[in-house]
PDB file of C-alpha atoms in Angstrom:
ATOM      1  CA  UNK J   1     154.705  55.999  99.478  1.00  0.00           C
ATOM      2  CA  UNK J   2     155.207  54.131 102.746  1.00  0.00           C
ATOM      3  CA  UNK J   3     158.751  54.129 104.121  1.00  0.00           C
ATOM      4  CA  UNK J   4     158.890  50.324 104.343  1.00  0.00           C
ATOM      5  CA  UNK J   5     162.009  49.722 102.221  1.00  0.00           C
ATOM      6  CA  UNK J   6     159.907  47.750  99.766  1.00  0.00           C
ATOM      7  CA  UNK J   7     159.748  48.241  96.012  1.00  0.00           C
ATOM      8  CA  UNK J   8     156.509  49.790  94.758  1.00  0.00           C
ATOM      9  CA  UNK J   9     155.088  50.095  91.277  1.00  0.00           C
ATOM     10  CA  UNK J  10     153.815  53.607  90.602  1.00  0.00           C
ATOM     11  CA  UNK J  11     151.762  54.528  87.533  1.00  0.00           C
ATOM     12  CA  UNK J  12     151.863  58.137  86.299  1.00  0.00           C
ATOM     13  CA  UNK J  13     149.154  59.037  83.796  1.00  0.00           C
ATOM     14  CA  UNK J  14     150.620  61.640  81.442  1.00  0.00           C
ATOM     15  CA  UNK J  15     148.816  63.417  78.565  1.00  0.00           C
ATOM     16  CA  UNK J  16     150.562  61.346  75.901  1.00  0.00           C
ATOM     17  CA  UNK J  17     152.640  58.189  75.836  1.00  0.00           C
ATOM     18  CA  UNK J  18     156.282  58.801  76.780  1.00  0.00           C
ATOM     19  CA  UNK J  19     159.033  57.072  74.825  1.00  0.00           C
ATOM     20  CA  UNK J  20     161.745  58.281  77.231  1.00  0.00           C
ATOM     21  CA  UNK J  21     161.997  59.127  80.907  1.00  0.00           C
ATOM     22  CA  UNK J  22     160.641  62.663  81.475  1.00  0.00           C
ATOM     23  CA  UNK J  23     163.429  65.075  82.424  1.00  0.00           C
ATOM     24  CA  UNK J  24     161.629  66.170  85.593  1.00  0.00           C
ATOM     25  CA  UNK J  25     161.348  62.601  86.935  1.00  0.00           C
ATOM     26  CA  UNK J  26     164.253  61.784  89.269  1.00  0.00           C
ATOM     27  CA  UNK J  27     164.817  58.078  89.885  1.00  0.00           C
ATOM     28  CA  UNK J  28     166.955  56.280  92.423  1.00  0.00           C
ATOM     29  CA  UNK J  29     169.751  54.092  91.092  1.00  0.00           C
ATOM     30  CA  UNK J  30     167.698  50.925  91.574  1.00  0.00           C
ATOM     31  CA  UNK J  31     164.473  52.373  90.089  1.00  0.00           C
ATOM     32  CA  UNK J  32     163.261  52.121  86.524  1.00  0.00           C
ATOM     33  CA  UNK J  33     160.856  53.959  84.249  1.00  0.00           C
ATOM     34  CA  UNK J  34     158.621  51.720  82.149  1.00  0.00           C
ATOM     35  CA  UNK J  35     156.394  53.569  79.663  1.00  0.00           C
ATOM     36  CA  UNK J  36     152.988  52.027  78.999  1.00  0.00           C
ATOM     37  CA  UNK J  37     151.520  52.477  75.545  1.00  0.00           C
ATOM     38  CA  UNK J  38     148.068  54.003  75.594  1.00  0.00           C
ATOM     39  CA  UNK J  39     145.265  52.432  73.581  1.00  0.00           C
ATOM     40  CA  UNK J  40     144.493  55.733  71.907  1.00  0.00           C
ATOM     41  CA  UNK J  41     144.739  59.504  71.816  1.00  0.00           C
ATOM     42  CA  UNK J  42     141.504  61.431  71.547  1.00  0.00           C
ATOM     43  CA  UNK J  43     141.282  65.014  70.290  1.00  0.00           C
ATOM     44  CA  UNK J  44     138.323  67.300  70.985  1.00  0.00           C
ATOM     45  CA  UNK J  45     138.327  69.943  68.255  1.00  0.00           C
ATOM     46  CA  UNK J  46     135.859  72.814  68.093  1.00  0.00           C
ATOM     47  CA  UNK J  47     134.958  76.356  69.126  1.00  0.00           C
ATOM     48  CA  UNK J  48     134.264  78.063  72.473  1.00  0.00           C
ATOM     49  CA  UNK J  49     131.483  75.572  73.244  1.00  0.00           C
ATOM     50  CA  UNK J  50     134.140  72.853  73.124  1.00  0.00           C
ATOM     51  CA  UNK J  51     136.672  75.067  74.893  1.00  0.00           C
ATOM     52  CA  UNK J  52     134.317  75.328  77.853  1.00  0.00           C
ATOM     53  CA  UNK J  53     133.150  78.952  77.924  1.00  0.00           C
ATOM     54  CA  UNK J  54     130.055  79.184  80.113  1.00  0.00           C
ATOM     55  CA  UNK J  55     131.375  76.940  82.872  1.00  0.00           C
ATOM     56  CA  UNK J  56     132.830  78.018  86.209  1.00  0.00           C
ATOM     57  CA  UNK J  57     136.562  78.703  86.428  1.00  0.00           C
ATOM     58  CA  UNK J  58     138.679  75.821  87.755  1.00  0.00           C
ATOM     59  CA  UNK J  59     135.648  73.556  88.271  1.00  0.00           C
ATOM     60  CA  UNK J  60     136.324  71.307  85.238  1.00  0.00           C
ATOM     61  CA  UNK J  61     132.666  71.296  84.206  1.00  0.00           C
ATOM     62  CA  UNK J  62     133.192  71.439  80.431  1.00  0.00           C
ATOM     63  CA  UNK J  63     131.687  68.531  78.532  1.00  0.00           C
ATOM     64  CA  UNK J  64     135.055  67.755  76.948  1.00  0.00           C
ATOM     65  CA  UNK J  65     136.790  67.719  80.330  1.00  0.00           C
ATOM     66  CA  UNK J  66     134.100  65.551  81.884  1.00  0.00           C
ATOM     67  CA  UNK J  67     134.485  63.078  79.027  1.00  0.00           C
ATOM     68  CA  UNK J  68     138.249  63.038  79.519  1.00  0.00           C
ATOM     69  CA  UNK J  69     137.899  62.403  83.257  1.00  0.00           C
ATOM     70  CA  UNK J  70     135.440  59.568  82.630  1.00  0.00           C
ATOM     71  CA  UNK J  71     137.523  57.791  80.014  1.00  0.00           C
ATOM     72  CA  UNK J  72     139.505  54.657  80.692  1.00  0.00           C
ATOM     73  CA  UNK J  73     143.038  55.460  81.778  1.00  0.00           C
ATOM     74  CA  UNK J  74     144.516  54.005  78.594  1.00  0.00           C
ATOM     75  CA  UNK J  75     142.828  56.699  76.482  1.00  0.00           C
ATOM     76  CA  UNK J  76     144.348  60.187  76.580  1.00  0.00           C
ATOM     77  CA  UNK J  77     142.236  63.231  75.686  1.00  0.00           C
ATOM     78  CA  UNK J  78     143.408  66.665  74.486  1.00  0.00           C
ATOM     79  CA  UNK J  79     140.925  69.527  74.210  1.00  0.00           C
ATOM     80  CA  UNK J  80     141.994  71.986  71.484  1.00  0.00           C
ATOM     81  CA  UNK J  81     138.701  73.880  71.305  1.00  0.00           C
ATOM     82  CA  UNK J  82     139.181  77.600  70.604  1.00  0.00           C
ATOM     83  CA  UNK J  83     136.789  80.535  70.754  1.00  0.00           C
ATOM     84  CA  UNK J  84     135.252  81.773  67.475  1.00  0.00           C
ATOM     85  CA  UNK J  85     136.470  78.676  65.649  1.00  0.00           C
ATOM     86  CA  UNK J  86     134.615  77.650  62.486  1.00  0.00           C
ATOM     87  CA  UNK J  87     134.358  74.648  60.254  1.00  0.00           C
ATOM     88  CA  UNK J  88     135.698  76.938  57.554  1.00  0.00           C
ATOM     89  CA  UNK J  89     138.885  77.398  59.609  1.00  0.00           C
ATOM     90  CA  UNK J  90     139.289  73.652  60.039  1.00  0.00           C
ATOM     91  CA  UNK J  91     138.777  73.111  56.301  1.00  0.00           C
ATOM     92  CA  UNK J  92     141.815  75.300  55.542  1.00  0.00           C
ATOM     93  CA  UNK J  93     143.969  72.344  56.658  1.00  0.00           C
ATOM     94  CA  UNK J  94     146.437  74.573  58.478  1.00  0.00           C
ATOM     95  CA  UNK J  95     148.317  74.481  61.783  1.00  0.00           C
ATOM     96  CA  UNK J  96     145.181  74.090  63.906  1.00  0.00           C
ATOM     97  CA  UNK J  97     143.936  71.052  61.994  1.00  0.00           C
ATOM     98  CA  UNK J  98     147.460  69.682  62.107  1.00  0.00           C
ATOM     99  CA  UNK J  99     147.175  69.514  65.898  1.00  0.00           C
ATOM    100  CA  UNK J 100     144.026  67.446  65.542  1.00  0.00           C
ATOM    101  CA  UNK J 101     145.856  65.099  63.171  1.00  0.00           C
ATOM    102  CA  UNK J 102     148.077  63.955  66.050  1.00  0.00           C
ATOM    103  CA  UNK J 103     145.203  62.014  67.591  1.00  0.00           C
ATOM    104  CA  UNK J 104     143.862  58.553  66.891  1.00  0.00           C
ATOM    105  CA  UNK J 105     140.290  59.817  67.296  1.00  0.00           C
ATOM    106  CA  UNK J 106     139.121  63.352  66.525  1.00  0.00           C
ATOM    107  CA  UNK J 107     135.813  64.615  67.933  1.00  0.00           C
ATOM    108  CA  UNK J 108     134.796  67.456  65.621  1.00  0.00           C
ATOM    109  CA  UNK J 109     132.269  70.078  66.834  1.00  0.00           C
ATOM    110  CA  UNK J 110     131.820  73.180  64.664  1.00  0.00           C
ATOM    111  CA  UNK J 111     129.003  75.145  63.089  1.00  0.00           C
ATOM    112  CA  UNK J 112     127.631  77.834  65.388  1.00  0.00           C
ATOM    113  CA  UNK J 113     130.154  80.488  64.355  1.00  0.00           C
ATOM    114  CA  UNK J 114     129.905  79.479  60.705  1.00  0.00           C
ATOM    115  CA  UNK J 115     126.184  80.249  60.797  1.00  0.00           C
ATOM    116  CA  UNK J 116     126.509  83.503  62.719  1.00  0.00           C
ATOM    117  CA  UNK J 117     129.400  84.731  60.559  1.00  0.00           C
ATOM    118  CA  UNK J 118     127.760  84.065  57.215  1.00  0.00           C
ATOM    119  CA  UNK J 119     129.465  80.776  56.316  1.00  0.00           C
ATOM    120  CA  UNK J 120     126.394  78.637  56.943  1.00  0.00           C
ATOM    121  CA  UNK J 121     125.656  77.739  53.307  1.00  0.00           C
ATOM    122  CA  UNK J 122     129.158  76.209  52.970  1.00  0.00           C
ATOM    123  CA  UNK J 123     129.145  74.556  56.394  1.00  0.00           C
ATOM    124  CA  UNK J 124     128.516  70.935  55.437  1.00  0.00           C
ATOM    125  CA  UNK J 125     131.068  71.055  52.608  1.00  0.00           C
ATOM    126  CA  UNK J 126     133.652  72.623  54.939  1.00  0.00           C
ATOM    127  CA  UNK J 127     133.040  69.845  57.451  1.00  0.00           C
ATOM    128  CA  UNK J 128     133.439  67.253  54.701  1.00  0.00           C
ATOM    129  CA  UNK J 129     136.737  68.861  53.695  1.00  0.00           C
ATOM    130  CA  UNK J 130     138.065  68.864  57.264  1.00  0.00           C
ATOM    131  CA  UNK J 131     137.072  65.216  57.742  1.00  0.00           C
ATOM    132  CA  UNK J 132     138.691  64.256  54.450  1.00  0.00           C
ATOM    133  CA  UNK J 133     141.922  66.022  55.403  1.00  0.00           C
ATOM    134  CA  UNK J 134     142.002  64.196  58.735  1.00  0.00           C
ATOM    135  CA  UNK J 135     141.411  60.807  57.115  1.00  0.00           C
ATOM    136  CA  UNK J 136     144.132  61.435  54.531  1.00  0.00           C
ATOM    137  CA  UNK J 137     146.748  62.513  57.090  1.00  0.00           C
ATOM    138  CA  UNK J 138     149.630  60.299  58.200  1.00  0.00           C
ATOM    139  CA  UNK J 139     147.914  58.809  61.272  1.00  0.00           C
ATOM    140  CA  UNK J 140     144.549  58.360  59.497  1.00  0.00           C
ATOM    141  CA  UNK J 141     142.545  59.196  62.635  1.00  0.00           C
ATOM    142  CA  UNK J 142     138.945  58.141  63.052  1.00  0.00           C
ATOM    143  CA  UNK J 143     136.550  61.089  63.103  1.00  0.00           C
ATOM    144  CA  UNK J 144     133.510  61.532  65.331  1.00  0.00           C
ATOM    145  CA  UNK J 145     131.347  64.347  63.967  1.00  0.00           C
ATOM    146  CA  UNK J 146     129.141  66.107  66.503  1.00  0.00           C
ATOM    147  CA  UNK J 147     125.886  67.757  65.516  1.00  0.00           C
ATOM    148  CA  UNK J 148     125.767  71.546  65.910  1.00  0.00           C
ATOM    149  CA  UNK J 149     124.841  72.651  69.437  1.00  0.00           C
ATOM    150  CA  UNK J 150     121.735  74.863  69.729  1.00  0.00           C
ATOM    151  CA  UNK J 151     122.402  78.570  70.188  1.00  0.00           C
ATOM    152  CA  UNK J 152     118.955  80.201  70.247  1.00  0.00           C
ATOM    153  CA  UNK J 153     118.926  80.640  66.479  1.00  0.00           C
ATOM    154  CA  UNK J 154     115.849  81.980  64.699  1.00  0.00           C
ATOM    155  CA  UNK J 155     114.653  82.743  61.157  1.00  0.00           C
ATOM    156  CA  UNK J 156     117.361  82.228  58.495  1.00  0.00           C
ATOM    157  CA  UNK J 157     119.961  81.104  61.056  1.00  0.00           C
ATOM    158  CA  UNK J 158     117.562  78.507  62.403  1.00  0.00           C
ATOM    159  CA  UNK J 159     116.940  77.214  58.871  1.00  0.00           C
ATOM    160  CA  UNK J 160     120.678  76.784  58.271  1.00  0.00           C
ATOM    161  CA  UNK J 161     121.137  75.149  61.679  1.00  0.00           C
ATOM    162  CA  UNK J 162     118.335  72.630  61.087  1.00  0.00           C
ATOM    163  CA  UNK J 163     119.572  71.865  57.579  1.00  0.00           C
ATOM    164  CA  UNK J 164     123.125  71.187  58.766  1.00  0.00           C
ATOM    165  CA  UNK J 165     122.053  69.165  61.815  1.00  0.00           C
ATOM    166  CA  UNK J 166     119.788  66.986  59.677  1.00  0.00           C
ATOM    167  CA  UNK J 167     122.564  66.459  57.120  1.00  0.00           C
ATOM    168  CA  UNK J 168     124.952  65.309  59.846  1.00  0.00           C
ATOM    169  CA  UNK J 169     122.383  62.982  61.408  1.00  0.00           C
ATOM    170  CA  UNK J 170     121.363  61.433  58.089  1.00  0.00           C
ATOM    171  CA  UNK J 171     124.644  61.348  56.175  1.00  0.00           C
ATOM    172  CA  UNK J 172     127.537  61.735  58.612  1.00  0.00           C
ATOM    173  CA  UNK J 173     129.443  63.804  56.006  1.00  0.00           C
ATOM    174  CA  UNK J 174     132.139  61.136  55.757  1.00  0.00           C
ATOM    175  CA  UNK J 175     132.782  60.763  59.482  1.00  0.00           C
ATOM    176  CA  UNK J 176     133.307  57.371  61.105  1.00  0.00           C
ATOM    177  CA  UNK J 177     130.616  58.043  63.725  1.00  0.00           C
ATOM    178  CA  UNK J 178     128.156  60.758  64.717  1.00  0.00           C
ATOM    179  CA  UNK J 179     127.454  61.937  68.260  1.00  0.00           C
ATOM    180  CA  UNK J 180     124.239  63.949  68.563  1.00  0.00           C
ATOM    181  CA  UNK J 181     125.312  66.621  71.036  1.00  0.00           C
ATOM    182  CA  UNK J 182     122.483  68.894  69.874  1.00  0.00           C
ATOM    183  CA  UNK J 183     119.879  66.538  71.327  1.00  0.00           C
ATOM    184  CA  UNK J 184     121.680  66.635  74.684  1.00  0.00           C
ATOM    185  CA  UNK J 185     121.699  70.439  74.884  1.00  0.00           C
ATOM    186  CA  UNK J 186     118.417  71.538  73.316  1.00  0.00           C
ATOM    187  CA  UNK J 187     115.009  72.356  74.734  1.00  0.00           C
ATOM    188  CA  UNK J 188     112.125  69.999  73.899  1.00  0.00           C
ATOM    189  CA  UNK J 189     110.714  70.048  70.340  1.00  0.00           C
ATOM    190  CA  UNK J 190     109.549  72.336  68.770  1.00  0.00           C
ATOM    191  CA  UNK J 191     111.910  74.686  70.618  1.00  0.00           C
ATOM    192  CA  UNK J 192     114.919  72.468  70.006  1.00  0.00           C
ATOM    193  CA  UNK J 193     116.715  75.367  68.318  1.00  0.00           C
ATOM    194  CA  UNK J 194     116.974  76.942  71.794  1.00  0.00           C
ATOM    195  CA  UNK J 195     119.621  75.902  74.296  1.00  0.00           C
ATOM    196  CA  UNK J 196     118.533  74.239  77.529  1.00  0.00           C
ATOM    197  CA  UNK J 197     121.760  75.069  79.399  1.00  0.00           C
ATOM    198  CA  UNK J 198     122.816  78.310  77.712  1.00  0.00           C
ATOM    199  CA  UNK J 199     124.410  78.788  74.296  1.00  0.00           C
ATOM    200  CA  UNK J 200     127.715  78.127  76.004  1.00  0.00           C
ATOM    201  CA  UNK J 201     126.639  75.133  78.117  1.00  0.00           C
ATOM    202  CA  UNK J 202     127.110  75.412  81.862  1.00  0.00           C
ATOM    203  CA  UNK J 203     128.135  72.576  84.159  1.00  0.00           C
ATOM    204  CA  UNK J 204     124.722  70.935  83.905  1.00  0.00           C
ATOM    205  CA  UNK J 205     125.054  70.849  80.137  1.00  0.00           C
ATOM    206  CA  UNK J 206     128.556  69.474  80.435  1.00  0.00           C
ATOM    207  CA  UNK J 207     127.272  66.682  82.662  1.00  0.00           C
ATOM    208  CA  UNK J 208     124.432  65.854  80.250  1.00  0.00           C
ATOM    209  CA  UNK J 209     126.753  65.610  77.252  1.00  0.00           C
ATOM    210  CA  UNK J 210     129.477  63.650  79.010  1.00  0.00           C
ATOM    211  CA  UNK J 211     126.953  61.289  80.560  1.00  0.00           C
ATOM    212  CA  UNK J 212     125.469  60.394  77.174  1.00  0.00           C
ATOM    213  CA  UNK J 213     128.890  60.071  75.524  1.00  0.00           C
ATOM    214  CA  UNK J 214     130.399  57.838  78.207  1.00  0.00           C
ATOM    215  CA  UNK J 215     127.370  55.661  78.965  1.00  0.00           C
ATOM    216  CA  UNK J 216     125.962  55.122  75.463  1.00  0.00           C
ATOM    217  CA  UNK J 217     128.134  56.387  72.607  1.00  0.00           C
ATOM    218  CA  UNK J 218     131.619  55.310  73.735  1.00  0.00           C
ATOM    219  CA  UNK J 219     130.808  51.713  74.769  1.00  0.00           C
ATOM    220  CA  UNK J 220     129.092  51.187  71.420  1.00  0.00           C
ATOM    221  CA  UNK J 221     131.865  52.685  69.266  1.00  0.00           C
ATOM    222  CA  UNK J 222     135.098  52.185  71.199  1.00  0.00           C
ATOM    223  CA  UNK J 223     136.284  49.048  69.386  1.00  0.00           C
ATOM    224  CA  UNK J 224     135.663  50.473  65.930  1.00  0.00           C
ATOM    225  CA  UNK J 225     137.224  53.854  66.742  1.00  0.00           C
ATOM    226  CA  UNK J 226     140.334  52.380  68.390  1.00  0.00           C
ATOM    227  CA  UNK J 227     140.693  49.574  65.854  1.00  0.00           C
ATOM    228  CA  UNK J 228     140.568  46.912  68.557  1.00  0.00           C
TER     229      UNK J 228
END
């Protein structure tokens, strides 16, 4: 700040709203801390594709990170994607899902590991269960269900992938909105079961997903998802 002996208003954007002055923030006697309530808290909940594997270290190229950086400043975003995660894990309604319950909006992206690890036939029901548990939790968050990203699946795995993707697109499985991430990351039909940017999307894939989310999906659904 300029050393002009004038009072200045400084805004610090923290991950979540603060009800008290952070302990690391030292204020002069004549200064004050005024917390500003955010419009909403968004969770991004999924596996290593959500976590950002496949992108360069410290370049912030993950689709979830790019979405967070492009959001309005009154919306906080927390990425809790974790490698090898499955819809079956989320459906257990344990500690991991409890983290997601702290948000106002939960973006749910599972399915690849379910299919590869033999849980494909139960995938849509597990997603329904996770969505139901989120809706019934204390904060009653809105849920955005993402279609299953392509991961070069063939034969029986491809059949399960197509079945689940179609079910999400047509039915939503109880979610409040659907974001078709698969269409952002796939090769042209009929090879749409193959990934255009790698099974774990690289920075180009992250840009494609975030661009579609921020320019088309979010403006259309923001009011409904935030209850404005």
